[in-house]
Amino acid sequence: MSKKLKFESFKFHFFRCAEILTDQLGVDERQHYLKFLMSLEIENLGQKAVINWEFPTSGRSAFEYRNLELYRRAVSSSRRDFCKNGGEYKDVVRDRNEELMLRYVSQIFMLSGLSKREKVERRDW
Amino acid sequence: MFSKRSVVSLAKASLFKNQPIYSQFYITARCNLTCEQCNIIFANSDVAECSIDEIKMIADNYAELGVAMVLLTGGEPFARKDLPEIVRAFESNGVHVRMQTNGFASEKQIVDVVEAGGRDISISLDSLNPSIQDSINGGFSQSWHRALEAVALFTKHLPKEASFASFGCVLQPSNLADVEDVIRFGTAISWYSSVVPIHVTSQIAPRGFRVFDPDFGWSESEQKLAFALVERIRLMRQDGYLLYDSDQYLDDIKRFISNEPTTWRRKNGGVCDSPNLYFALLPNGQVAPCCDFRLSDAPFAFAENFPSAFRSKSLKTKIQDIAKGCDGCMYGSYPEISISMRYLQAKIDRFRGFIAAPIEKNWPWTYDDLLTLAQDIRANREEETDVQKIKIREL
């Protein structure tokens, strides 16, 4: 069966952002998070990705794909996707997607009881 | 095929190992297939695509940097309607273009990219068995036949001289019995083949090109079959079959699939040569070390100051920090460029193969003739299977 583009994109970027956040943790704490991430099950339900976890407390959460802006085509007439900020270009679409996904992963960590506060910081990956 | 400036760049890279000669430009994440072994269409879905105006600026900047060759890949590059303009932008700046496609292109699209200066094509082909290929391609029926049609069209429209055509074949457990057929097929129609082993990762280490599915990993028995296959295709190359891959690269495929350290990065202290010899561009034009990794604040290649930003020590340090933490890949182009630039024997072999003795192409081929040829090769393979089995047992 062919893979679902938005679902697979969600999965990849969810785990990528999880890696960004867990890379900032100490060794022991990180191991705990990695065990959690390895155990996650993600289902594709309609226009949503549903994340299920069993520990530290069991739970589930759904994410609507439409919140992400994926496969953004070229804009020929202007550079509205690439704004200049302090002399440097920024990809507004990428930044928005990444910020949204980092926040979502951080919320999952809080909902599961792994963390008590939201941590969102962009890093290389 | 290469401009004079590109030849100078290649010579500088060979001497000093500090001249970017090759760039993979992921011009779109969009694709009309969802191949089992490809994750990049998901990994690059979150960024905006560059416009053609921005790509023209990228081409100017590549010329200034001395980039000799750009791989236009995706996603599916033909998903962009402005692909001919993109090809023209680079070729008119003396940057050689290779296009990597799944073969879903119309005759008009193919004619247009050739007229724009495109002389170098790589088509993904993992099997001569249509049902296996369709399955690998994500279950899209007729995708194998579409690829074959594209092959026929390229042999019709590419000039015989100063052009290059090849198959990119992903070595994976499901096509172990098919790779030799692809090489035989390619050789019969004057196309090279290159083999890349499938790359797998886990949910806690997502990488741009690597699939999460552990079923694509290698079992012990599959590893043995793959080792035997690598040795057989090495012999095929020695017998004159058009296999692009060097001996060292083939040896490293065996190490890679058995999770042993590869050797191609050894002469650079165990890290790859990004960004000194090669680098990647995301669909938004942002520099990346490769298809697997990204920088959060990398420069955009269409920016006016890109050449100086690219040469800056801070960018090199950031990319090399990432490269130092990487276990290594076998994605074909990066390893082969490092090997060609750093190992004398590989350099001599490349020179012999492409400059001293270029192949004479027996083009054009029709779709019907290609179909018959593929069927004949598969039919003959059946007779060889017993011999292959004995060879495998011997190993």
PDB file of N, CA and C in Angstrom, chain B residues 237-293:
ATOM      1  N   ARG B 237      31.668  -6.108 -13.682  1.00  0.00           N
ATOM      2  CA  ARG B 237      32.315  -4.874 -14.118  1.00  0.00           C
ATOM      3  C   ARG B 237      33.667  -5.183 -14.769  1.00  0.00           C
ATOM      4  N   GLN B 238      34.401  -6.122 -14.148  1.00  0.00           N
ATOM      5  CA  GLN B 238      35.701  -6.495 -14.722  1.00  0.00           C
ATOM      6  C   GLN B 238      35.542  -7.126 -16.112  1.00  0.00           C
ATOM      7  N   ASP B 239      34.380  -7.736 -16.332  1.00  0.00           N
ATOM      8  CA  ASP B 239      34.087  -8.338 -17.647  1.00  0.00           C
ATOM      9  C   ASP B 239      33.547  -7.319 -18.642  1.00  0.00           C
ATOM     10  N   GLY B 240      33.461  -6.073 -18.245  1.00  0.00           N
ATOM     11  CA  GLY B 240      33.048  -5.032 -19.188  1.00  0.00           C
ATOM     12  C   GLY B 240      31.634  -4.518 -19.010  1.00  0.00           C
ATOM     13  N   TYR B 241      30.933  -5.052 -18.037  1.00  0.00           N
ATOM     14  CA  TYR B 241      29.585  -4.507 -17.799  1.00  0.00           C
ATOM     15  C   TYR B 241      29.695  -3.082 -17.252  1.00  0.00           C
ATOM     16  N   LEU B 242      28.703  -2.264 -17.577  1.00  0.00           N
ATOM     17  CA  LEU B 242      28.764  -0.840 -17.238  1.00  0.00           C
ATOM     18  C   LEU B 242      28.266  -0.594 -15.809  1.00  0.00           C
ATOM     19  N   LEU B 243      29.097  -0.967 -14.872  1.00  0.00           N
ATOM     20  CA  LEU B 243      28.805  -0.681 -13.461  1.00  0.00           C
ATOM     21  C   LEU B 243      29.705   0.471 -13.042  1.00  0.00           C
ATOM     22  N   TYR B 244      29.106   1.527 -12.534  1.00  0.00           N
ATOM     23  CA  TYR B 244      29.853   2.742 -12.215  1.00  0.00           C
ATOM     24  C   TYR B 244      30.699   2.591 -10.946  1.00  0.00           C
ATOM     25  N   ASP B 245      30.286   1.743 -10.044  1.00  0.00           N
ATOM     26  CA  ASP B 245      30.835   1.728  -8.677  1.00  0.00           C
ATOM     27  C   ASP B 245      32.276   1.202  -8.610  1.00  0.00           C
ATOM     28  N   SER B 246      33.083   1.893  -7.793  1.00  0.00           N
ATOM     29  CA  SER B 246      34.488   1.512  -7.645  1.00  0.00           C
ATOM     30  C   SER B 246      34.616   0.298  -6.718  1.00  0.00           C
ATOM     31  N   ASP B 247      35.783  -0.321  -6.751  1.00  0.00           N
ATOM     32  CA  ASP B 247      36.024  -1.480  -5.882  1.00  0.00           C
ATOM     33  C   ASP B 247      35.877  -1.111  -4.409  1.00  0.00           C
ATOM     34  N   GLN B 248      36.438   0.033  -4.054  1.00  0.00           N
ATOM     35  CA  GLN B 248      36.378   0.425  -2.637  1.00  0.00           C
ATOM     36  C   GLN B 248      34.937   0.678  -2.202  1.00  0.00           C
ATOM     37  N   TYR B 249      34.188   1.268  -3.091  1.00  0.00           N
ATOM     38  CA  TYR B 249      32.778   1.529  -2.789  1.00  0.00           C
ATOM     39  C   TYR B 249      32.031   0.203  -2.610  1.00  0.00           C
ATOM     40  N   LEU B 250      32.314  -0.760  -3.480  1.00  0.00           N
ATOM     41  CA  LEU B 250      31.646  -2.063  -3.366  1.00  0.00           C
ATOM     42  C   LEU B 250      32.029  -2.753  -2.056  1.00  0.00           C
ATOM     43  N   ASP B 251      33.298  -2.649  -1.694  1.00  0.00           N
ATOM     44  CA  ASP B 251      33.719  -3.231  -0.411  1.00  0.00           C
ATOM     45  C   ASP B 251      32.976  -2.557   0.744  1.00  0.00           C
ATOM     46  N   ASP B 252      32.826  -1.247   0.628  1.00  0.00           N
ATOM     47  CA  ASP B 252      32.150  -0.514   1.702  1.00  0.00           C
ATOM     48  C   ASP B 252      30.650  -0.837   1.775  1.00  0.00           C
ATOM     49  N   ILE B 253      30.055  -1.206   0.650  1.00  0.00           N
ATOM     50  CA  ILE B 253      28.649  -1.648   0.704  1.00  0.00           C
ATOM     51  C   ILE B 253      28.552  -2.859   1.628  1.00  0.00           C
ATOM     52  N   LYS B 254      29.489  -3.788   1.477  1.00  0.00           N
ATOM     53  CA  LYS B 254      29.455  -4.992   2.319  1.00  0.00           C
ATOM     54  C   LYS B 254      29.631  -4.623   3.792  1.00  0.00           C
ATOM     55  N   ARG B 255      30.556  -3.707   4.049  1.00  0.00           N
ATOM     56  CA  ARG B 255      30.757  -3.287   5.449  1.00  0.00           C
ATOM     57  C   ARG B 255      29.499  -2.606   5.975  1.00  0.00           C
ATOM     58  N   PHE B 256      28.907  -1.771   5.161  1.00  0.00           N
ATOM     59  CA  PHE B 256      27.742  -0.987   5.599  1.00  0.00           C
ATOM     60  C   PHE B 256      26.579  -1.900   5.977  1.00  0.00           C
ATOM     61  N   ILE B 257      26.296  -2.891   5.135  1.00  0.00           N
ATOM     62  CA  ILE B 257      25.125  -3.723   5.436  1.00  0.00           C
ATOM     63  C   ILE B 257      25.394  -4.708   6.576  1.00  0.00           C
ATOM     64  N   SER B 258      26.662  -4.865   6.937  1.00  0.00           N
ATOM     65  CA  SER B 258      26.926  -5.691   8.117  1.00  0.00           C
ATOM     66  C   SER B 258      27.289  -4.821   9.324  1.00  0.00           C
ATOM     67  N   ASN B 259      26.955  -3.545   9.217  1.00  0.00           N
ATOM     68  CA  ASN B 259      27.133  -2.588  10.324  1.00  0.00           C
ATOM     69  C   ASN B 259      28.576  -2.446  10.793  1.00  0.00           C
ATOM     70  N   GLU B 260      29.487  -2.584   9.858  1.00  0.00           N
ATOM     71  CA  GLU B 260      30.899  -2.332  10.179  1.00  0.00           C
ATOM     72  C   GLU B 260      31.289  -0.959   9.640  1.00  0.00           C
ATOM     73  N   PRO B 261      32.325  -0.337  10.214  1.00  0.00           N
ATOM     74  CA  PRO B 261      32.738   0.987   9.717  1.00  0.00           C
ATOM     75  C   PRO B 261      33.201   0.920   8.264  1.00  0.00           C
ATOM     76  N   THR B 262      32.790   1.899   7.486  1.00  0.00           N
ATOM     77  CA  THR B 262      33.228   1.956   6.086  1.00  0.00           C
ATOM     78  C   THR B 262      34.590   2.644   6.018  1.00  0.00           C
ATOM     79  N   THR B 263      35.234   2.555   4.841  1.00  0.00           N
ATOM     80  CA  THR B 263      36.614   3.066   4.732  1.00  0.00           C
ATOM     81  C   THR B 263      36.724   4.388   3.974  1.00  0.00           C
ATOM     82  N   TRP B 264      35.678   4.779   3.264  1.00  0.00           N
ATOM     83  CA  TRP B 264      35.846   5.898   2.320  1.00  0.00           C
ATOM     84  C   TRP B 264      36.116   7.236   2.994  1.00  0.00           C
ATOM     85  N   ARG B 265      35.866   7.353   4.300  1.00  0.00           N
ATOM     86  CA  ARG B 265      36.119   8.621   4.988  1.00  0.00           C
ATOM     87  C   ARG B 265      37.468   8.633   5.713  1.00  0.00           C
ATOM     88  N   ARG B 266      38.189   7.521   5.644  1.00  0.00           N
ATOM     89  CA  ARG B 266      39.406   7.390   6.461  1.00  0.00           C
ATOM     90  C   ARG B 266      40.443   8.478   6.196  1.00  0.00           C
ATOM     91  N   LYS B 267      40.607   8.826   4.914  1.00  0.00           N
ATOM     92  CA  LYS B 267      41.674   9.789   4.604  1.00  0.00           C
ATOM     93  C   LYS B 267      41.313  11.213   5.026  1.00  0.00           C
ATOM     94  N   ASN B 268      40.102  11.399   5.526  1.00  0.00           N
ATOM     95  CA  ASN B 268      39.737  12.730   6.040  1.00  0.00           C
ATOM     96  C   ASN B 268      39.421  12.639   7.530  1.00  0.00           C
ATOM     97  N   GLY B 269      40.153  11.806   8.222  1.00  0.00           N
ATOM     98  CA  GLY B 269      39.993  11.700   9.667  1.00  0.00           C
ATOM     99  C   GLY B 269      38.670  11.087  10.095  1.00  0.00           C
ATOM    100  N   GLY B 270      38.080  10.269   9.248  1.00  0.00           N
ATOM    101  CA  GLY B 270      36.846   9.570   9.626  1.00  0.00           C
ATOM    102  C   GLY B 270      35.576  10.373   9.420  1.00  0.00           C
ATOM    103  N   VAL B 271      35.684  11.504   8.736  1.00  0.00           N
ATOM    104  CA  VAL B 271      34.471  12.271   8.400  1.00  0.00           C
ATOM    105  C   VAL B 271      34.413  12.471   6.883  1.00  0.00           C
ATOM    106  N   CYS B 272      33.220  12.781   6.398  1.00  0.00           N
ATOM    107  CA  CYS B 272      33.081  12.975   4.952  1.00  0.00           C
ATOM    108  C   CYS B 272      33.643  14.345   4.550  1.00  0.00           C
ATOM    109  N   ASP B 273      33.621  14.636   3.267  1.00  0.00           N
ATOM    110  CA  ASP B 273      34.221  15.872   2.750  1.00  0.00           C
ATOM    111  C   ASP B 273      33.211  16.996   2.548  1.00  0.00           C
ATOM    112  N   SER B 274      32.081  16.947   3.252  1.00  0.00           N
ATOM    113  CA  SER B 274      31.133  18.069   3.203  1.00  0.00           C
ATOM    114  C   SER B 274      31.595  19.132   4.192  1.00  0.00           C
ATOM    115  N   PRO B 275      31.633  20.384   3.820  1.00  0.00           N
ATOM    116  CA  PRO B 275      31.247  20.987   2.558  1.00  0.00           C
ATOM    117  C   PRO B 275      32.437  21.239   1.617  1.00  0.00           C
ATOM    118  N   ASN B 276      33.605  20.668   1.934  1.00  0.00           N
ATOM    119  CA  ASN B 276      34.791  21.008   1.141  1.00  0.00           C
ATOM    120  C   ASN B 276      34.719  20.516  -0.304  1.00  0.00           C
ATOM    121  N   LEU B 277      34.114  19.347  -0.508  1.00  0.00           N
ATOM    122  CA  LEU B 277      33.991  18.824  -1.873  1.00  0.00           C
ATOM    123  C   LEU B 277      32.542  18.794  -2.355  1.00  0.00           C
ATOM    124  N   TYR B 278      31.602  18.741  -1.439  1.00  0.00           N
ATOM    125  CA  TYR B 278      30.197  18.625  -1.833  1.00  0.00           C
ATOM    126  C   TYR B 278      29.279  19.145  -0.732  1.00  0.00           C
ATOM    127  N   PHE B 279      28.084  19.451  -1.120  1.00  0.00           N
ATOM    128  CA  PHE B 279      27.073  19.901  -0.150  1.00  0.00           C
ATOM    129  C   PHE B 279      25.697  19.699  -0.762  1.00  0.00           C
ATOM    130  N   ALA B 280      24.673  19.876   0.061  1.00  0.00           N
ATOM    131  CA  ALA B 280      23.293  19.712  -0.417  1.00  0.00           C
ATOM    132  C   ALA B 280      22.544  21.030  -0.285  1.00  0.00           C
ATOM    133  N   LEU B 281      21.474  21.152  -1.060  1.00  0.00           N
ATOM    134  CA  LEU B 281      20.558  22.300  -0.930  1.00  0.00           C
ATOM    135  C   LEU B 281      19.149  21.773  -0.722  1.00  0.00           C
ATOM    136  N   LEU B 282      18.469  22.320   0.252  1.00  0.00           N
ATOM    137  CA  LEU B 282      17.063  21.973   0.474  1.00  0.00           C
ATOM    138  C   LEU B 282      16.208  22.635  -0.613  1.00  0.00           C
ATOM    139  N   PRO B 283      14.944  22.237  -0.757  1.00  0.00           N
ATOM    140  CA  PRO B 283      14.091  22.884  -1.768  1.00  0.00           C
ATOM    141  C   PRO B 283      14.006  24.404  -1.598  1.00  0.00           C
ATOM    142  N   ASN B 284      14.208  24.886  -0.376  1.00  0.00           N
ATOM    143  CA  ASN B 284      14.156  26.344  -0.146  1.00  0.00           C
ATOM    144  C   ASN B 284      15.491  27.045  -0.441  1.00  0.00           C
ATOM    145  N   GLY B 285      16.466  26.293  -0.914  1.00  0.00           N
ATOM    146  CA  GLY B 285      17.745  26.896  -1.280  1.00  0.00           C
ATOM    147  C   GLY B 285      18.722  26.991  -0.128  1.00  0.00           C
ATOM    148  N   GLN B 286      18.374  26.424   1.004  1.00  0.00           N
ATOM    149  CA  GLN B 286      19.261  26.489   2.167  1.00  0.00           C
ATOM    150  C   GLN B 286      20.306  25.366   2.111  1.00  0.00           C
ATOM    151  N   VAL B 287      21.524  25.712   2.475  1.00  0.00           N
ATOM    152  CA  VAL B 287      22.603  24.721   2.468  1.00  0.00           C
ATOM    153  C   VAL B 287      22.374  23.686   3.571  1.00  0.00           C
ATOM    154  N   ALA B 288      22.672  22.442   3.249  1.00  0.00           N
ATOM    155  CA  ALA B 288      22.641  21.357   4.239  1.00  0.00           C
ATOM    156  C   ALA B 288      23.893  20.516   4.049  1.00  0.00           C
ATOM    157  N   PRO B 289      24.370  19.866   5.103  1.00  0.00           N
ATOM    158  CA  PRO B 289      25.559  19.021   4.941  1.00  0.00           C
ATOM    159  C   PRO B 289      25.328  17.905   3.918  1.00  0.00           C
ATOM    160  N   CYS B 290      24.109  17.357   3.908  1.00  0.00           N
ATOM    161  CA  CYS B 290      23.780  16.221   3.043  1.00  0.00           C
ATOM    162  C   CYS B 290      22.273  16.009   3.101  1.00  0.00           C
ATOM    163  N   CYS B 291      21.804  14.888   2.579  1.00  0.00           N
ATOM    164  CA  CYS B 291      20.362  14.639   2.601  1.00  0.00           C
ATOM    165  C   CYS B 291      19.864  14.246   3.984  1.00  0.00           C
ATOM    166  N   ASP B 292      20.731  13.813   4.861  1.00  0.00           N
ATOM    167  CA  ASP B 292      20.306  13.321   6.175  1.00  0.00           C
ATOM    168  C   ASP B 292      20.228  14.391   7.254  1.00  0.00           C
ATOM    169  N   PHE B 293      21.042  15.439   7.128  1.00  0.00           N
ATOM    170  CA  PHE B 293      21.144  16.413   8.211  1.00  0.00           C
ATOM    171  C   PHE B 293      20.851  17.834   7.733  1.00  0.00           C
TER     172      PHE B 293
END
